[in-house]
Short mmCIF file of C-alpha atoms in Angstrom, two decimals:
data_model
loop_
_atom_site.label_atom_id
_atom_site.label_comp_id
_atom_site.label_asym_id
_atom_site.label_seq_id
_atom_site.Cartn_x
_atom_site.Cartn_y
_atom_site.Cartn_z
CA MET E 1 6.90 -9.66 77.63
CA SER E 2 7.79 -12.72 79.84
CA ASP E 3 8.32 -16.16 78.18
CA SER E 4 5.18 -17.39 80.19
CA VAL E 5 2.72 -14.53 78.61
CA GLY E 6 4.22 -14.97 75.15
CA GLN E 7 3.37 -18.78 75.52
CA TYR E 8 -0.03 -18.32 76.66
CA LEU E 9 -0.70 -15.77 73.96
CA ASN E 10 0.54 -18.03 71.34
CA GLU E 11 -1.57 -20.66 72.43
CA ILE E 12 -4.83 -18.82 72.68
CA GLY E 13 -4.08 -17.10 69.30
CA LEU E 14 -4.66 -20.64 67.48
CA VAL E 15 -8.11 -20.86 68.76
CA PRO E 16 -10.55 -19.55 66.07
CA LEU E 17 -12.83 -16.54 66.68
CA LEU E 18 -16.49 -16.99 66.87
CA THR E 19 -19.07 -15.49 64.27
CA ALA E 20 -22.15 -14.22 65.51
CA ASP E 21 -24.14 -17.21 64.25
CA GLU E 22 -21.54 -19.49 66.10
CA GLU E 23 -22.16 -17.35 69.42
CA ARG E 24 -26.10 -17.67 68.97
CA GLU E 25 -25.67 -21.46 68.42
CA LEU E 26 -23.40 -22.11 71.25
CA ALA E 27 -25.53 -20.20 73.49
CA GLN E 28 -28.46 -22.16 72.63
CA VAL E 29 -26.79 -25.55 73.10
CA ILE E 30 -25.55 -24.20 76.73
CA GLU E 31 -29.04 -22.94 77.40
CA LYS E 32 -30.46 -26.59 76.76
CA GLY E 33 -27.60 -28.03 78.93
CA VAL E 34 -28.62 -25.94 81.88
CA GLU E 35 -32.46 -27.15 81.53
CA ALA E 36 -31.08 -30.66 81.09
CA ARG E 37 -28.82 -30.55 84.19
CA GLU E 38 -31.67 -29.24 86.29
CA ARG E 39 -34.07 -32.21 85.04
CA LEU E 40 -31.13 -34.64 85.96
CA ALA E 41 -30.60 -33.17 89.36
CA ALA E 42 -34.38 -33.49 89.92
CA GLY E 43 -34.07 -37.26 89.22
CA GLU E 44 -34.76 -37.55 85.59
CA SER E 45 -32.52 -40.04 83.91
CA SER E 46 -32.18 -40.35 80.02
CA ALA E 47 -29.48 -40.87 77.43
CA GLU E 48 -30.87 -37.43 75.75
CA LEU E 49 -30.35 -35.43 78.88
CA ARG E 50 -26.93 -36.46 79.45
CA ARG E 51 -26.06 -35.94 75.84
CA ALA E 52 -27.47 -32.34 75.97
CA ASP E 53 -25.55 -32.07 79.11
CA ARG E 54 -22.18 -32.93 77.82
CA ALA E 55 -22.61 -30.86 74.84
CA ALA E 56 -23.19 -27.82 76.74
CA ALA E 57 -19.98 -28.44 78.60
CA ARG E 58 -18.14 -28.87 75.13
CA ALA E 59 -20.00 -25.54 74.04
CA LYS E 60 -19.10 -23.58 76.99
CA ASP E 61 -15.43 -24.77 76.63
CA ARG E 62 -15.39 -23.51 73.06
CA PHE E 63 -16.91 -20.36 73.84
CA ILE E 64 -14.67 -19.32 76.65
CA ARG E 65 -11.48 -20.20 74.78
CA ALA E 66 -12.32 -18.47 71.74
CA ASN E 67 -12.89 -15.19 73.79
CA LEU E 68 -9.60 -15.75 75.86
CA ARG E 69 -7.78 -12.84 73.71
CA LEU E 70 -10.67 -10.43 74.62
CA VAL E 71 -9.53 -11.00 78.45
CA VAL E 72 -6.20 -10.24 77.57
CA SER E 73 -6.98 -7.05 75.63
CA VAL E 74 -9.00 -5.68 78.70
CA ALA E 75 -6.33 -7.10 81.33
CA ARG E 76 -3.50 -4.96 79.44
CA ARG E 77 -5.46 -1.62 80.03
CA TYR E 78 -4.77 -1.86 83.83
CA PRO E 79 -1.58 -0.87 85.65
CA LEU E 80 0.15 -3.88 87.32
CA PRO E 81 0.17 -3.18 90.93
CA PRO E 82 3.39 -4.62 93.11
CA GLY E 83 3.44 -8.15 93.23
CA MET E 84 1.01 -8.96 90.45
CA GLU E 85 1.58 -10.05 86.87
CA LEU E 86 -0.54 -9.65 83.68
CA LEU E 87 -1.23 -13.26 83.78
CA ASP E 88 -2.75 -12.85 87.30
CA LEU E 89 -5.14 -10.07 85.93
CA VAL E 90 -5.82 -12.30 82.98
CA GLN E 91 -6.87 -15.33 85.40
CA GLU E 92 -9.31 -12.80 87.49
CA GLY E 93 -10.69 -11.80 84.00
CA ASN E 94 -11.16 -15.40 82.83
CA ILE E 95 -13.32 -15.90 85.88
CA GLY E 96 -15.72 -12.95 84.58
CA LEU E 97 -15.32 -14.29 80.98
CA GLU E 98 -16.91 -17.61 82.45
CA HIS E 99 -19.62 -15.77 84.34
CA ALA E 100 -20.61 -13.79 81.02
CA VAL E 101 -20.72 -16.96 79.10
CA ASP E 102 -23.20 -18.38 81.82
CA LYS E 103 -25.46 -15.19 81.72
CA PHE E 104 -25.36 -14.30 77.90
CA ASP E 105 -28.76 -13.97 76.39
CA TRP E 106 -28.44 -14.63 72.73
CA ARG E 107 -32.16 -13.32 72.26
CA LYS E 108 -30.96 -9.81 72.82
CA GLY E 109 -28.78 -9.73 69.65
CA PHE E 110 -25.73 -7.90 71.43
CA LYS E 111 -22.42 -8.78 70.25
CA PHE E 112 -20.89 -11.09 73.06
CA SER E 113 -17.61 -9.39 73.32
CA THR E 114 -19.63 -5.99 74.39
CA TYR E 115 -21.73 -7.77 76.76
CA ALA E 116 -18.36 -9.83 78.19
CA THR E 117 -16.44 -6.75 78.45
CA PHE E 118 -18.37 -5.52 81.44
CA TRP E 119 -18.02 -8.94 83.36
CA ILE E 120 -14.50 -9.14 82.70
CA ARG E 121 -13.59 -5.75 84.01
CA GLN E 122 -16.04 -6.37 87.08
CA ALA E 123 -13.74 -9.31 87.83
CA ILE E 124 -10.36 -7.64 87.47
CA GLY E 125 -11.62 -4.60 88.99
CA ARG E 126 -12.89 -6.64 92.09
CA ALA E 127 -9.23 -8.45 92.19
CA LEU E 128 -7.36 -5.25 92.05
CA ASP E 129 -9.77 -3.81 95.00
CA GLN E 130 -9.03 -6.83 96.98
CA LYS E 131 -5.15 -7.05 96.25
CA ALA E 132 -4.08 -3.59 95.52
CA SER E 133 -6.21 -1.38 97.88
CA LEU E 134 -4.26 1.54 99.30
CA ILE E 135 -5.45 0.80 102.94
CA ARG E 136 -7.10 -2.25 104.32
CA LEU E 137 -10.68 -1.50 105.99
CA PRO E 138 -11.96 -3.45 108.84
CA GLY E 139 -14.33 -6.26 107.75
CA ASP E 140 -17.57 -4.25 108.89
CA ARG E 141 -16.43 -1.05 106.95
CA SER E 142 -15.42 -3.05 103.78
CA ALA E 143 -18.78 -4.71 103.93
CA SER E 144 -20.70 -1.20 104.39
CA LEU E 145 -18.74 0.16 101.50
CA ARG E 146 -19.83 -2.56 99.11
CA SER E 147 -23.26 -2.26 100.16
CA ALA E 148 -23.31 1.23 99.45
CA LEU E 149 -21.56 0.87 96.16
CA ARG E 150 -24.28 -1.59 95.17
CA GLN E 151 -27.15 0.79 96.03
CA VAL E 152 -25.63 3.25 93.72
CA SER E 153 -24.86 0.80 91.12
CA GLY E 154 -20.91 1.31 91.54
CA ASP E 155 -21.04 5.14 90.92
CA GLY E 156 -18.59 6.61 93.47
CA ASP E 157 -19.94 10.01 92.95
CA GLU E 158 -23.33 9.20 94.34
CA LEU E 159 -21.98 7.97 97.63
CA ASP E 160 -22.53 10.06 100.95
CA ASP E 161 -19.48 11.52 102.60
CA GLU E 162 -18.40 8.77 104.63
CA HIS E 163 -18.50 6.19 102.11
CA ALA E 164 -17.10 8.76 99.46
CA THR E 165 -13.80 8.85 101.77
CA LEU E 166 -13.54 5.22 102.19
CA HIS E 167 -13.98 4.41 98.42
CA ARG E 168 -11.17 7.02 97.68
CA LEU E 169 -8.98 5.49 100.44
CA THR E 170 -9.13 2.01 99.14
CA THR E 171 -9.17 2.72 95.18
CA PRO E 172 -5.91 3.39 93.34
CA THR E 173 -6.20 6.43 91.52
CA SER E 174 -4.45 5.30 88.62
CA LEU E 175 -6.94 2.82 88.20
CA ASP E 176 -9.53 5.45 87.67
CA ARG E 177 -7.57 6.99 84.67
CA THR E 178 -7.28 3.71 83.12
CA VAL E 179 -10.69 2.50 82.91
CA GLY E 180 -11.97 6.06 82.07
CA ASP E 181 -12.20 8.42 85.17
CA ASP E 182 -15.68 8.12 86.58
CA ASP E 183 -17.98 7.90 83.43
CA GLY E 184 -15.39 6.66 81.27
CA ASN E 185 -16.00 2.97 82.31
CA GLU E 186 -19.73 3.26 81.47
CA LEU E 187 -19.21 4.52 78.21
CA VAL E 188 -16.46 2.17 77.27
CA ASP E 189 -18.90 -0.72 77.75
CA LEU E 190 -20.45 0.21 74.53
CA LEU E 191 -17.43 1.05 72.68
CA ALA E 192 -14.71 -1.60 71.09
CA ASP E 193 -11.41 -2.77 72.20
CA ASP E 194 -8.53 -0.94 71.01
CA THR E 195 -6.21 -4.14 70.28
CA VAL E 196 -4.77 -4.45 66.80
CA GLY E 197 -5.55 -7.37 64.86
CA PRO E 198 -7.84 -7.98 61.85
CA GLU E 199 -10.45 -9.63 63.82
CA THR E 200 -10.47 -6.69 66.32
CA ILE E 201 -10.67 -4.01 63.61
CA VAL E 202 -13.83 -5.43 62.25
CA MET E 203 -15.16 -5.80 65.72
CA ALA E 204 -14.26 -2.34 66.54
CA ARG E 205 -15.77 -0.79 63.55
CA ALA E 206 -19.00 -2.49 64.11
CA GLU E 207 -19.31 -1.35 67.85
CA GLU E 208 -17.94 1.91 67.08
CA ASP E 209 -20.97 2.75 64.60
CA TYR E 210 -23.32 1.18 66.99
CA ALA E 211 -22.14 3.65 69.96
CA THR E 212 -21.99 6.57 67.47
CA GLY E 213 -25.29 5.86 66.57
CA LEU E 214 -26.58 5.92 70.14
CA LEU E 215 -24.94 9.63 70.49
CA GLU E 216 -28.02 10.45 68.05
CA VAL E 217 -30.53 10.85 71.13
CA LEU E 218 -28.35 13.37 72.75
CA GLU E 219 -28.92 17.10 72.35
CA PRO E 220 -25.97 18.93 70.45
CA ARG E 221 -24.34 20.38 73.40
CA ALA E 222 -24.25 16.95 75.33
CA ARG E 223 -23.47 15.21 72.32
CA TYR E 224 -20.31 17.68 71.74
CA ALA E 225 -19.38 17.27 75.51
CA VAL E 226 -19.22 13.31 75.13
CA GLU E 227 -17.29 13.35 72.07
CA GLN E 228 -14.74 15.63 73.35
CA ARG E 229 -14.34 13.81 76.78
CA PHE E 230 -13.77 10.56 75.24
CA GLY E 231 -12.20 11.49 72.08
CA ILE E 232 -14.76 10.09 69.78
CA ASN E 233 -13.88 12.03 66.93
CA ASP E 234 -9.98 12.46 66.90
CA GLY E 235 -8.83 10.05 69.53
CA ARG E 236 -8.02 12.66 72.08
CA LYS E 237 -9.58 12.39 75.45
CA ARG E 238 -10.24 15.80 76.93
CA SER E 239 -10.27 16.64 80.63
CA TYR E 240 -13.57 17.88 82.23
CA ARG E 241 -11.55 21.21 82.84
CA GLU E 242 -10.83 21.18 78.96
CA VAL E 243 -14.63 20.40 77.94
CA GLY E 244 -15.49 22.93 80.44
CA ASP E 245 -13.49 25.58 78.91
CA GLU E 246 -14.68 25.07 75.17
CA LEU E 247 -18.13 25.06 76.55
CA GLY E 248 -17.72 27.88 78.91
CA VAL E 249 -18.80 26.36 82.00
CA THR E 250 -16.92 24.92 85.19
CA ALA E 251 -15.25 21.54 85.02
CA GLU E 252 -17.71 20.42 87.62
CA ALA E 253 -20.61 21.34 85.42
CA ALA E 254 -18.99 19.55 82.48
CA ARG E 255 -18.65 16.36 84.42
CA ARG E 256 -22.32 16.58 85.38
CA LEU E 257 -23.28 17.15 81.54
CA VAL E 258 -21.21 14.13 80.65
CA LYS E 259 -22.61 12.12 83.53
CA ARG E 260 -26.16 12.79 82.44
CA ALA E 261 -25.44 12.20 78.88
CA VAL E 262 -23.77 8.93 79.45
CA HIS E 263 -26.71 7.61 81.69
CA THR E 264 -28.98 8.74 78.74
CA VAL E 265 -27.04 6.75 76.21
CA ARG E 266 -27.02 3.70 78.52
CA SER E 267 -30.84 3.88 78.77
CA GLU E 268 -31.25 4.22 75.16
CA ALA E 269 -28.97 1.07 74.61
CA GLU E 270 -31.05 -0.78 77.14
CA ALA E 271 -33.93 0.16 75.39
CA ARG E 272 -32.79 -1.02 72.16
CA THR E 273 -31.72 -4.09 73.65
CA SER E 274 -35.10 -4.82 75.23
CA ALA E 275 -37.01 -4.45 71.67
CA ALA E 276 -34.38 -6.39 69.82
#
């Protein structure tokens, strides 16, 4: 570990983590600050609005600093391409963290770390796509690929042949393995970090219990496939070929089964969030 990384970790390690109640309180302060800022921009002027604006800035700063360790834990999962250092990925992830703080809806009842992990991964992945692509595409083809990916919610398997080829050419294969190989990055959004630490262990247990509960909506065969694929029971992730062999189907059939199951789990998670 470089001196700069060690110093950064020591600094952010001194910042206390937030409780769920503190997350909600800070999110409410930030929300009021957004409203105050809009009213100030519209021409209103009062000491109360200015205080709310300043309080929101302080709340946002505290929210971000308390979650910098989460960014590091996510960034460490990615292989570093030539010319990039861990702190480069962390900085990109911090941009995603700030966006998550801005977008966080405290009313839905989700733990912030679960929500923020998605935005942190998005920011890091986007940076790696830009800086570590295997092949640089012309601007028009790159724009076309980004548009196609948005239409399929980022699922490369759903792209047409032309865009699927461009996606493979510009995506380092090692990254696919890191973030979960196709469906893995979807399910992991519901699971916990694996960084060792007292606060992380507590967070991991709570989020793992939540994710495991979501699997109850699956029929037994699909649930078994998901558990084997992601190593939920024993920590060992199986390949689609291994899952297929255990179920007596092809690797492609196993992949489709897991993909459908993950979609079902995500839909259930969204439904529970909306009902919260």
